[in-house]
């Protein structure tokens, strides 16, 4: 896997931004190995992802210097990352295991740059799967307390396990605004439709009843409004009149797991920049 | 191109339907060359498209006999067709020519089983295109009368030219309920989104503003409710943050023309059966 | 899941075939619930898959009668099946686990109509995965004998476990002609390219070196000639110059597992009819 | 459409390349509006496409200075372009018109940044189409001379019309090595298969006979070896056993025209960089 220091930047577009940043890196003795920039001409916005190799090995001091010398004068929103550092991911699931299986198999095969210390569920059904992979499984059933209490215990778990990113791998509960606010752009959900078509409950049944000829899946960051956060990835597949609603569920699973894993991978590679309820995905 | 007699049937599912129909054809000395059936288990409905070759050459008498001997006793909704008979198609357009060009190029290449005697528009812009292909072009501009008057003149044109099917090839006007009622399941529209997402005006701008990662196009029969009729075909294509709304318009055109032409072709081959605001497409 | 008696038939095309078969079923008191037929006009061949429900519950006697009364007089090649009967499947694997994981997760979720009593490998690496799902895992390493001896032991295992279908889920060995002959149209392989492009070894590296813009995967029945058997399913995905050969391997895995599982499912549903080194897939 | 000066660069990868180039532009008072770079880690090669706006308006002097000050010291292979300058394109066709129609319709709609002064064919069939669009049509039939003589006359035409790029829009002739050498990376061909599968004649019939489940089309620069030049774009579509070879031809046309037009567009936008018989497409 690739290594190096990274920068994710966005700001108002202005002349010379790329030269400013890359010259600074050159002055630090570094070498840019990956640069992807995007200017939104309608919004007048500049977006950039950049990976570079530093002889000094990077570190917080370097990032602080970049902030002071370049980012602040240019009024950039930015964050730095190190590709070698693995994020810590918690998976929230309910009863359906296809997304969980898929993420764990990829993770085991070394495709996902993360640790997965924790699986949380409101059901016991997927405990064996999680434990087979040696993961900690916590069941917080709705029988055990109010929604607020359960969320408090979830938050405590996420904190105990020093979680960076939460993946809702077909977790069928709606998180409270407070929870969502605490994890802005760090909770990834998979919704089983081509949003904005068929938000909410039972999208495959909605799709079947409407008679569409394609079904879809959407991975997005969770925001306050249900199924309306910034979209990271989507995919569709062809269906026909021969497919029952049950067939749509089955065929849709293949979309869901691919789209969710792809979105998670982009997120873990720091390729996703969220702005104005949309994403720039530097893939 | 294929030849033969055809039947499109739907009714409540019941034992022995296929045997009834195919045995009747055999007794008439015919041979089934194509049979496609579908049972919707949830609705308990039976759908069938069948093409057969008759030594007697078919004709209205034969169809009447089928009605009396088979269809009525079984309470079938049905219609018969002859593949050799070309439908007469009118194209309604506004200013954008990509769908018109595409249909005409395919038609000229012999891919569409139809006559196209008539193009109607509310603008003059596509007159040269239509006339290059030797077609009659009528411009009915909104300056020339009320909507009701214009529709009356359109209806007169469709009647004069003995039109069977109307294609809205990016015709940007909404037809009145009376017009629609007179042409049930015989007006095909192309909508430039993946319905039911982004109905109504400027769907590509809606899509851009929502930040979706795929755009789509939908061909459907026109019904009373805007962009809500039975869907015949859909397609999507991948886009990215790099695409402006203008890029979506350009990329979407490739979807629109392919989806509309494909839907028209299915319709002209009598492969589309509309039921309960959905379609069965026997392709 | 669907239930019922099934027939898979192919023969020279001739008038009245559908009527013959469906009338026979009607005389037996049965009801056709699914019928899909195909006539290849160039070859003059007739293909049909039919599922019906019999009040008597089917059985061998019924099949024998169909053979004597219908199939033999019409010189049909045919076989009958019962959807309720699960086939017994053996998975042959090497070191890579993505196809194995995917099949097992689907199987556990009830998507595949089969038993999976046996996993065979030439490496130990996937033993934990197989055993986590409670499967028997046998490692037959090439260190333990000649290829002929190993195949003999494999054959014995397949026989002991009464295996109906063998799936090569990224099994990187070539089977001998004798082995293949014993399992005609019952061994499904996944090849990691869009065949006939890039047969043989290291197809992703071949693809990278040729500079293609799409990569693919192909599921096929194994025949004597390497990677040249009847194709059951294929899929492609878009890549770009940014993808290294390693990226192709990673992206290709998503194709491989989906295509292999889909092909296996078609096979288990008796939807695949192999003829003249091609397949008819009644999906 | 976008405007500005452009640079296409490739060279051995080395530290500081991006900073060198963008700082030079900044010193010239320019502003980078688009930058796309790619490093091939296996080959150690650097590729970049960059568009910038110059207050001085660019011009040859500027390009010369870039060459002397940056490109030569760094041993870059490079070329400069101005997005405002339209290339002059000649279309070579035979009898089939779908690609010609598609390119002309897009060109007329303003989607392609080029002039099209010339259509050359070895048949008269598409003369009416070309002339409808007001284009010069020259028929050079094989009856009128040897292949060498015809190519000489073609070359004269291309020279008279000051052609920059040649598009083989289903031109069914093979060009001589001399012709190809004179137009390196400036002749775009559409081949009607997913190369490297099914090169040469009648690829759809080859595909039908092999029983593939997808067909494809490939746009590539023409090189000495038949159907083996650098691939610019490819696409596939799903087919089934129901499709005859004639259906493949029909369905393939939709791929061919989309892929060819897309490749031509990338070429006209100076987004394609050809190296080592592969392309980098900065889209």
mmCIF file of N, CA and C in Angstrom, chain C residues 36-42 194-198 207-217 220 227-236 238 240-246 262 276-283, chain D residues 36-42 194-198 207-217 220 227-236 238 240-246 262 276-283:
data_model
loop_
_atom_site.group_PDB
_atom_site.id
_atom_site.type_symbol
_atom_site.label_atom_id
_atom_site.label_comp_id
_atom_site.label_asym_id
_atom_site.label_seq_id
_atom_site.Cartn_x
_atom_site.Cartn_y
_atom_site.Cartn_z
ATOM 1 N N UNK C 36 -39.902 -21.108 -20.305
ATOM 2 C CA UNK C 36 -39.018 -20.248 -21.081
ATOM 3 C C UNK C 36 -38.513 -21.089 -22.235
ATOM 4 N N UNK C 37 -38.734 -20.595 -23.450
ATOM 5 C CA UNK C 37 -38.235 -21.369 -24.580
ATOM 6 C C UNK C 37 -37.439 -20.467 -25.495
ATOM 7 N N UNK C 38 -36.602 -21.079 -26.280
ATOM 8 C CA UNK C 38 -35.755 -20.328 -27.186
ATOM 9 C C UNK C 38 -35.553 -21.152 -28.441
ATOM 10 N N UNK C 39 -35.752 -20.510 -29.577
ATOM 11 C CA UNK C 39 -35.443 -21.173 -30.843
ATOM 12 C C UNK C 39 -34.260 -20.449 -31.462
ATOM 13 N N UNK C 40 -33.194 -21.185 -31.746
ATOM 14 C CA UNK C 40 -32.055 -20.610 -32.462
ATOM 15 C C UNK C 40 -32.355 -20.759 -33.953
ATOM 16 N N UNK C 41 -32.686 -19.645 -34.618
ATOM 17 C CA UNK C 41 -33.130 -19.757 -36.008
ATOM 18 C C UNK C 41 -32.008 -20.192 -36.941
ATOM 19 N N UNK C 42 -30.758 -19.849 -36.602
ATOM 20 C CA UNK C 42 -29.659 -20.212 -37.488
ATOM 21 C C UNK C 42 -29.353 -21.705 -37.405
ATOM 22 N N UNK C 194 -12.067 -11.252 -19.132
ATOM 23 C CA UNK C 194 -13.205 -11.294 -20.042
ATOM 24 C C UNK C 194 -12.808 -12.198 -21.203
ATOM 25 N N UNK C 195 -13.053 -13.491 -21.051
ATOM 26 C CA UNK C 195 -12.688 -14.445 -22.101
ATOM 27 C C UNK C 195 -13.468 -14.136 -23.380
ATOM 28 N N UNK C 196 -12.885 -14.361 -24.560
ATOM 29 C CA UNK C 196 -11.616 -15.038 -24.818
ATOM 30 C C UNK C 196 -10.380 -14.156 -24.704
ATOM 31 N N UNK C 197 -10.506 -12.933 -24.212
ATOM 32 C CA UNK C 197 -9.286 -12.154 -23.990
ATOM 33 C C UNK C 197 -8.555 -12.698 -22.763
ATOM 34 N N UNK C 198 -7.253 -12.761 -22.846
ATOM 35 C CA UNK C 198 -6.386 -13.095 -21.713
ATOM 36 C C UNK C 198 -6.702 -14.446 -21.055
ATOM 37 N N UNK C 207 -3.718 -7.807 -18.908
ATOM 38 C CA UNK C 207 -4.635 -6.689 -19.171
ATOM 39 C C UNK C 207 -3.949 -5.351 -18.915
ATOM 40 N N UNK C 208 -3.186 -5.293 -17.834
ATOM 41 C CA UNK C 208 -2.491 -4.056 -17.507
ATOM 42 C C UNK C 208 -1.469 -3.718 -18.588
ATOM 43 N N UNK C 209 -0.794 -4.741 -19.040
ATOM 44 C CA UNK C 209 0.248 -4.509 -20.024
ATOM 45 C C UNK C 209 -0.354 -4.106 -21.379
ATOM 46 N N UNK C 210 -1.529 -4.602 -21.705
ATOM 47 C CA UNK C 210 -2.170 -4.241 -22.975
ATOM 48 C C UNK C 210 -2.840 -2.868 -22.900
ATOM 49 N N UNK C 211 -3.100 -2.388 -21.684
ATOM 50 C CA UNK C 211 -3.697 -1.056 -21.561
ATOM 51 C C UNK C 211 -5.185 -1.026 -21.852
ATOM 52 N N UNK C 212 -5.914 -2.074 -21.489
ATOM 53 C CA UNK C 212 -7.365 -2.072 -21.695
ATOM 54 C C UNK C 212 -8.034 -1.106 -20.711
ATOM 55 N N UNK C 213 -9.243 -0.690 -21.014
ATOM 56 C CA UNK C 213 -9.966 0.278 -20.192
ATOM 57 C C UNK C 213 -11.081 -0.378 -19.377
ATOM 58 N N UNK C 214 -11.260 -1.681 -19.567
ATOM 59 C CA UNK C 214 -12.207 -2.464 -18.775
ATOM 60 C C UNK C 214 -11.525 -3.779 -18.431
ATOM 61 N N UNK C 215 -11.825 -4.315 -17.268
ATOM 62 C CA UNK C 215 -11.407 -5.684 -16.989
ATOM 63 C C UNK C 215 -12.655 -6.523 -16.764
ATOM 64 N N UNK C 216 -12.483 -7.849 -16.795
ATOM 65 C CA UNK C 216 -13.654 -8.704 -16.713
ATOM 66 C C UNK C 216 -13.406 -9.984 -15.952
ATOM 67 N N UNK C 217 -14.489 -10.742 -15.787
ATOM 68 C CA UNK C 217 -14.404 -12.075 -15.206
ATOM 69 C C UNK C 217 -15.419 -12.957 -15.917
ATOM 70 N N UNK C 220 -17.444 -20.295 -16.349
ATOM 71 C CA UNK C 220 -17.710 -21.229 -17.455
ATOM 72 C C UNK C 220 -17.613 -22.664 -16.965
ATOM 73 N N UNK C 227 -9.714 -22.776 -20.429
ATOM 74 C CA UNK C 227 -10.462 -21.513 -20.465
ATOM 75 C C UNK C 227 -11.304 -21.365 -21.729
ATOM 76 N N UNK C 228 -11.737 -22.471 -22.294
ATOM 77 C CA UNK C 228 -12.480 -22.424 -23.552
ATOM 78 C C UNK C 228 -13.827 -23.130 -23.468
ATOM 79 N N UNK C 229 -14.274 -23.483 -22.257
ATOM 80 C CA UNK C 229 -15.549 -24.173 -22.113
ATOM 81 C C UNK C 229 -16.728 -23.226 -22.242
ATOM 82 N N UNK C 230 -17.955 -23.791 -22.203
ATOM 83 C CA UNK C 230 -19.170 -22.975 -22.375
ATOM 84 C C UNK C 230 -19.282 -21.878 -21.305
ATOM 85 N N UNK C 231 -19.448 -20.643 -21.738
ATOM 86 C CA UNK C 231 -19.511 -19.502 -20.828
ATOM 87 C C UNK C 231 -20.898 -19.400 -20.205
ATOM 88 N N UNK C 232 -20.967 -19.286 -18.895
ATOM 89 C CA UNK C 232 -22.256 -19.144 -18.205
ATOM 90 C C UNK C 232 -22.556 -17.669 -17.917
ATOM 91 N N UNK C 233 -21.565 -16.945 -17.448
ATOM 92 C CA UNK C 233 -21.798 -15.531 -17.158
ATOM 93 C C UNK C 233 -20.487 -14.761 -17.233
ATOM 94 N N UNK C 234 -20.600 -13.478 -17.520
ATOM 95 C CA UNK C 234 -19.438 -12.589 -17.585
ATOM 96 C C UNK C 234 -19.834 -11.226 -17.067
ATOM 97 N N UNK C 235 -18.844 -10.469 -16.680
ATOM 98 C CA UNK C 235 -19.083 -9.091 -16.235
ATOM 99 C C UNK C 235 -17.801 -8.307 -16.449
ATOM 100 N N UNK C 236 -17.937 -7.012 -16.679
ATOM 101 C CA UNK C 236 -16.756 -6.152 -16.802
ATOM 102 C C UNK C 236 -16.910 -4.941 -15.894
ATOM 103 N N UNK C 238 -15.018 -0.827 -15.299
ATOM 104 C CA UNK C 238 -14.154 0.190 -15.876
ATOM 105 C C UNK C 238 -12.908 0.389 -15.015
ATOM 106 N N UNK C 240 -8.823 2.553 -15.143
ATOM 107 C CA UNK C 240 -8.163 3.669 -15.813
ATOM 108 C C UNK C 240 -6.655 3.501 -15.710
ATOM 109 N N UNK C 241 -5.945 4.425 -16.338
ATOM 110 C CA UNK C 241 -4.480 4.396 -16.288
ATOM 111 C C UNK C 241 -3.964 4.500 -14.854
ATOM 112 N N UNK C 242 -4.781 5.024 -13.946
ATOM 113 C CA UNK C 242 -4.335 5.160 -12.558
ATOM 114 C C UNK C 242 -4.196 3.814 -11.859
ATOM 115 N N UNK C 243 -4.854 2.786 -12.387
ATOM 116 C CA UNK C 243 -4.833 1.481 -11.717
ATOM 117 C C UNK C 243 -3.563 0.717 -12.056
ATOM 118 N N UNK C 244 -2.856 0.309 -11.016
ATOM 119 C CA UNK C 244 -1.721 -0.592 -11.206
ATOM 120 C C UNK C 244 -2.248 -2.017 -11.407
ATOM 121 N N UNK C 245 -1.345 -2.916 -11.758
ATOM 122 C CA UNK C 245 -1.755 -4.313 -11.887
ATOM 123 C C UNK C 245 -2.357 -4.804 -10.559
ATOM 124 N N UNK C 246 -1.818 -4.325 -9.441
ATOM 125 C CA UNK C 246 -2.382 -4.717 -8.134
ATOM 126 C C UNK C 246 -3.806 -4.203 -7.950
ATOM 127 N N UNK C 262 -23.239 -15.923 -9.217
ATOM 128 C CA UNK C 262 -24.398 -15.840 -10.098
ATOM 129 C C UNK C 262 -24.477 -17.073 -10.997
ATOM 130 N N UNK C 276 -23.296 -27.261 -27.806
ATOM 131 C CA UNK C 276 -22.408 -26.771 -28.869
ATOM 132 C C UNK C 276 -21.383 -25.770 -28.308
ATOM 133 N N UNK C 277 -20.909 -26.063 -27.122
ATOM 134 C CA UNK C 277 -19.930 -25.211 -26.423
ATOM 135 C C UNK C 277 -20.444 -23.796 -26.100
ATOM 136 N N UNK C 278 -21.755 -23.628 -26.081
ATOM 137 C CA UNK C 278 -22.355 -22.382 -25.626
ATOM 138 C C UNK C 278 -23.430 -22.729 -24.591
ATOM 139 N N UNK C 279 -23.907 -21.719 -23.880
ATOM 140 C CA UNK C 279 -24.985 -21.987 -22.933
ATOM 141 C C UNK C 279 -26.223 -21.163 -23.269
ATOM 142 N N UNK C 280 -27.350 -21.755 -22.986
ATOM 143 C CA UNK C 280 -28.617 -21.030 -22.900
ATOM 144 C C UNK C 280 -28.883 -20.870 -21.405
ATOM 145 N N UNK C 281 -29.017 -19.627 -20.938
ATOM 146 C CA UNK C 281 -29.277 -19.389 -19.511
ATOM 147 C C UNK C 281 -30.674 -18.788 -19.369
ATOM 148 N N UNK C 282 -31.592 -19.605 -18.887
ATOM 149 C CA UNK C 282 -32.984 -19.164 -18.728
ATOM 150 C C UNK C 282 -33.137 -18.445 -17.400
ATOM 151 N N UNK C 283 -32.836 -17.155 -17.379
ATOM 152 C CA UNK C 283 -32.898 -16.454 -16.086
ATOM 153 C C UNK C 283 -34.168 -15.626 -15.980
ATOM 154 N N UNK D 36 -3.963 17.678 -13.881
ATOM 155 C CA UNK D 36 -4.159 16.252 -13.642
ATOM 156 C C UNK D 36 -2.813 15.594 -13.855
ATOM 157 N N UNK D 37 -2.324 14.895 -12.840
ATOM 158 C CA UNK D 37 -1.037 14.248 -13.036
ATOM 159 C C UNK D 37 -1.153 12.786 -12.640
ATOM 160 N N UNK D 38 -0.236 12.008 -13.154
ATOM 161 C CA UNK D 38 -0.255 10.581 -12.859
ATOM 162 C C UNK D 38 1.178 10.086 -12.832
ATOM 163 N N UNK D 39 1.510 9.345 -11.789
ATOM 164 C CA UNK D 39 2.814 8.702 -11.743
ATOM 165 C C UNK D 39 2.606 7.200 -11.844
ATOM 166 N N UNK D 40 3.261 6.597 -12.817
ATOM 167 C CA UNK D 40 3.215 5.143 -12.930
ATOM 168 C C UNK D 40 4.362 4.601 -12.085
ATOM 169 N N UNK D 41 4.031 4.024 -10.921
ATOM 170 C CA UNK D 41 5.102 3.632 -9.997
ATOM 171 C C UNK D 41 5.953 2.491 -10.552
ATOM 172 N N UNK D 42 5.343 1.622 -11.365
ATOM 173 C CA UNK D 42 6.104 0.484 -11.879
ATOM 174 C C UNK D 42 7.105 0.922 -12.941
ATOM 175 N N UNK D 194 -14.472 -6.088 -27.975
ATOM 176 C CA UNK D 194 -13.703 -5.746 -26.791
ATOM 177 C C UNK D 194 -12.293 -6.289 -26.998
ATOM 178 N N UNK D 195 -11.424 -5.481 -27.609
ATOM 179 C CA UNK D 195 -10.047 -5.930 -27.852
ATOM 180 C C UNK D 195 -9.334 -6.184 -26.520
ATOM 181 N N UNK D 196 -8.411 -7.143 -26.465
ATOM 182 C CA UNK D 196 -7.862 -7.930 -27.564
ATOM 183 C C UNK D 196 -8.700 -9.133 -27.983
ATOM 184 N N UNK D 197 -9.912 -9.303 -27.482
ATOM 185 C CA UNK D 197 -10.750 -10.399 -27.977
ATOM 186 C C UNK D 197 -11.269 -10.038 -29.370
ATOM 187 N N UNK D 198 -11.286 -11.002 -30.251
ATOM 188 C CA UNK D 198 -11.900 -10.875 -31.567
ATOM 189 C C UNK D 198 -11.338 -9.733 -32.416
ATOM 190 N N UNK D 207 -17.923 -13.476 -31.864
ATOM 191 C CA UNK D 207 -18.470 -13.407 -30.501
ATOM 192 C C UNK D 207 -19.678 -14.324 -30.358
ATOM 193 N N UNK D 208 -20.526 -14.312 -31.380
ATOM 194 C CA UNK D 208 -21.717 -15.161 -31.342
ATOM 195 C C UNK D 208 -21.315 -16.626 -31.317
ATOM 196 N N UNK D 209 -20.344 -16.953 -32.116
ATOM 197 C CA UNK D 209 -19.937 -18.344 -32.208
ATOM 198 C C UNK D 209 -19.256 -18.801 -30.910
ATOM 199 N N UNK D 210 -18.559 -17.912 -30.230
ATOM 200 C CA UNK D 210 -17.915 -18.285 -28.968
ATOM 201 C C UNK D 210 -18.907 -18.318 -27.806
ATOM 202 N N UNK D 211 -20.066 -17.671 -27.974
ATOM 203 C CA UNK D 211 -21.059 -17.716 -26.902
ATOM 204 C C UNK D 211 -20.757 -16.798 -25.747
ATOM 205 N N UNK D 212 -20.156 -15.649 -25.981
ATOM 206 C CA UNK D 212 -19.896 -14.707 -24.884
ATOM 207 C C UNK D 212 -21.210 -14.093 -24.398
ATOM 208 N N UNK D 213 -21.184 -13.534 -23.187
ATOM 209 C CA UNK D 213 -22.386 -12.958 -22.589
ATOM 210 C C UNK D 213 -22.353 -11.429 -22.583
ATOM 211 N N UNK D 214 -21.260 -10.877 -23.074
ATOM 212 C CA UNK D 214 -21.136 -9.425 -23.247
ATOM 213 C C UNK D 214 -20.469 -9.194 -24.594
ATOM 214 N N UNK D 215 -20.835 -8.121 -25.275
ATOM 215 C CA UNK D 215 -20.053 -7.709 -26.439
ATOM 216 C C UNK D 215 -19.472 -6.327 -26.159
ATOM 217 N N UNK D 216 -18.499 -5.932 -26.968
ATOM 218 C CA UNK D 216 -17.820 -4.675 -26.704
ATOM 219 C C UNK D 216 -17.420 -3.924 -27.940
ATOM 220 N N UNK D 217 -16.903 -2.727 -27.717
ATOM 221 C CA UNK D 217 -16.323 -1.914 -28.784
ATOM 222 C C UNK D 217 -15.109 -1.202 -28.209
ATOM 223 N N UNK D 220 -9.277 3.111 -30.621
ATOM 224 C CA UNK D 220 -7.818 3.095 -30.401
ATOM 225 C C UNK D 220 -7.111 3.884 -31.493
ATOM 226 N N UNK D 227 -5.406 -3.717 -35.210
ATOM 227 C CA UNK D 227 -6.228 -3.725 -33.999
ATOM 228 C C UNK D 227 -5.405 -3.862 -32.725
ATOM 229 N N UNK D 228 -4.174 -3.380 -32.764
ATOM 230 C CA UNK D 228 -3.297 -3.531 -31.597
ATOM 231 C C UNK D 228 -2.726 -2.208 -31.104
ATOM 232 N N UNK D 229 -3.228 -1.094 -31.591
ATOM 233 C CA UNK D 229 -2.716 0.216 -31.170
ATOM 234 C C UNK D 229 -3.215 0.608 -29.795
ATOM 235 N N UNK D 230 -2.729 1.743 -29.274
ATOM 236 C CA UNK D 230 -3.097 2.196 -27.925
ATOM 237 C C UNK D 230 -4.603 2.403 -27.786
ATOM 238 N N UNK D 231 -5.191 1.782 -26.791
ATOM 239 C CA UNK D 231 -6.641 1.847 -26.573
ATOM 240 C C UNK D 231 -7.009 3.156 -25.883
ATOM 241 N N UNK D 232 -7.975 3.872 -26.431
ATOM 242 C CA UNK D 232 -8.430 5.134 -25.820
ATOM 243 C C UNK D 232 -9.665 4.903 -24.958
ATOM 244 N N UNK D 233 -10.605 4.117 -25.471
ATOM 245 C CA UNK D 233 -11.814 3.861 -24.690
ATOM 246 C C UNK D 233 -12.448 2.539 -25.121
ATOM 247 N N UNK D 234 -13.186 1.944 -24.209
ATOM 248 C CA UNK D 234 -13.888 0.687 -24.473
ATOM 249 C C UNK D 234 -15.189 0.681 -23.712
ATOM 250 N N UNK D 235 -16.096 -0.127 -24.170
ATOM 251 C CA UNK D 235 -17.377 -0.287 -23.476
ATOM 252 C C UNK D 235 -17.927 -1.665 -23.816
ATOM 253 N N UNK D 236 -18.716 -2.218 -22.882
ATOM 254 C CA UNK D 236 -19.364 -3.502 -23.159
ATOM 255 C C UNK D 236 -20.853 -3.403 -22.858
ATOM 256 N N UNK D 238 -24.419 -6.145 -22.204
ATOM 257 C CA UNK D 238 -24.861 -7.513 -21.944
ATOM 258 C C UNK D 238 -25.698 -8.044 -23.107
ATOM 259 N N UNK D 240 -27.574 -11.979 -24.663
ATOM 260 C CA UNK D 240 -27.985 -13.294 -24.162
ATOM 261 C C UNK D 240 -28.081 -14.264 -25.330
ATOM 262 N N UNK D 241 -28.398 -15.518 -24.982
ATOM 263 C CA UNK D 241 -28.544 -16.546 -26.017
ATOM 264 C C UNK D 241 -29.628 -16.179 -27.016
ATOM 265 N N UNK D 242 -30.539 -15.295 -26.635
ATOM 266 C CA UNK D 242 -31.618 -14.931 -27.547
ATOM 267 C C UNK D 242 -31.122 -14.094 -28.722
ATOM 268 N N UNK D 243 -29.965 -13.476 -28.556
ATOM 269 C CA UNK D 243 -29.469 -12.600 -29.614
ATOM 270 C C UNK D 243 -28.800 -13.387 -30.736
ATOM 271 N N UNK D 244 -29.266 -13.181 -31.953
ATOM 272 C CA UNK D 244 -28.585 -13.741 -33.114
ATOM 273 C C UNK D 244 -27.364 -12.879 -33.427
ATOM 274 N N UNK D 245 -26.543 -13.338 -34.359
ATOM 275 C CA UNK D 245 -25.391 -12.523 -34.769
ATOM 276 C C UNK D 245 -25.890 -11.173 -35.287
ATOM 277 N N UNK D 246 -27.048 -11.162 -35.954
ATOM 278 C CA UNK D 246 -27.605 -9.883 -36.433
ATOM 279 C C UNK D 246 -27.972 -8.971 -35.268
ATOM 280 N N UNK D 262 -16.773 9.386 -27.830
ATOM 281 C CA UNK D 262 -16.128 9.725 -26.570
ATOM 282 C C UNK D 262 -14.616 9.814 -26.753
ATOM 283 N N UNK D 276 4.091 4.051 -24.770
ATOM 284 C CA UNK D 276 4.369 2.631 -24.588
ATOM 285 C C UNK D 276 3.178 1.763 -25.005
ATOM 286 N N UNK D 277 2.532 2.165 -26.082
ATOM 287 C CA UNK D 277 1.352 1.484 -26.622
ATOM 288 C C UNK D 277 0.154 1.437 -25.673
ATOM 289 N N UNK D 278 0.144 2.339 -24.707
ATOM 290 C CA UNK D 278 -1.023 2.512 -23.844
ATOM 291 C C UNK D 278 -1.378 3.995 -23.818
ATOM 292 N N UNK D 279 -2.548 4.319 -23.283
ATOM 293 C CA UNK D 279 -2.893 5.730 -23.172
ATOM 294 C C UNK D 279 -3.159 6.105 -21.724
ATOM 295 N N UNK D 280 -2.822 7.346 -21.426
ATOM 296 C CA UNK D 280 -3.294 8.004 -20.219
ATOM 297 C C UNK D 280 -4.399 8.942 -20.690
ATOM 298 N N UNK D 281 -5.616 8.768 -20.153
ATOM 299 C CA UNK D 281 -6.725 9.632 -20.559
ATOM 300 C C UNK D 281 -7.128 10.495 -19.365
ATOM 301 N N UNK D 282 -6.784 11.767 -19.408
ATOM 302 C CA UNK D 282 -7.090 12.684 -18.305
ATOM 303 C C UNK D 282 -8.504 13.224 -18.487
ATOM 304 N N UNK D 283 -9.482 12.497 -17.984
ATOM 305 C CA UNK D 283 -10.869 12.943 -18.208
ATOM 306 C C UNK D 283 -11.467 13.588 -16.969
#
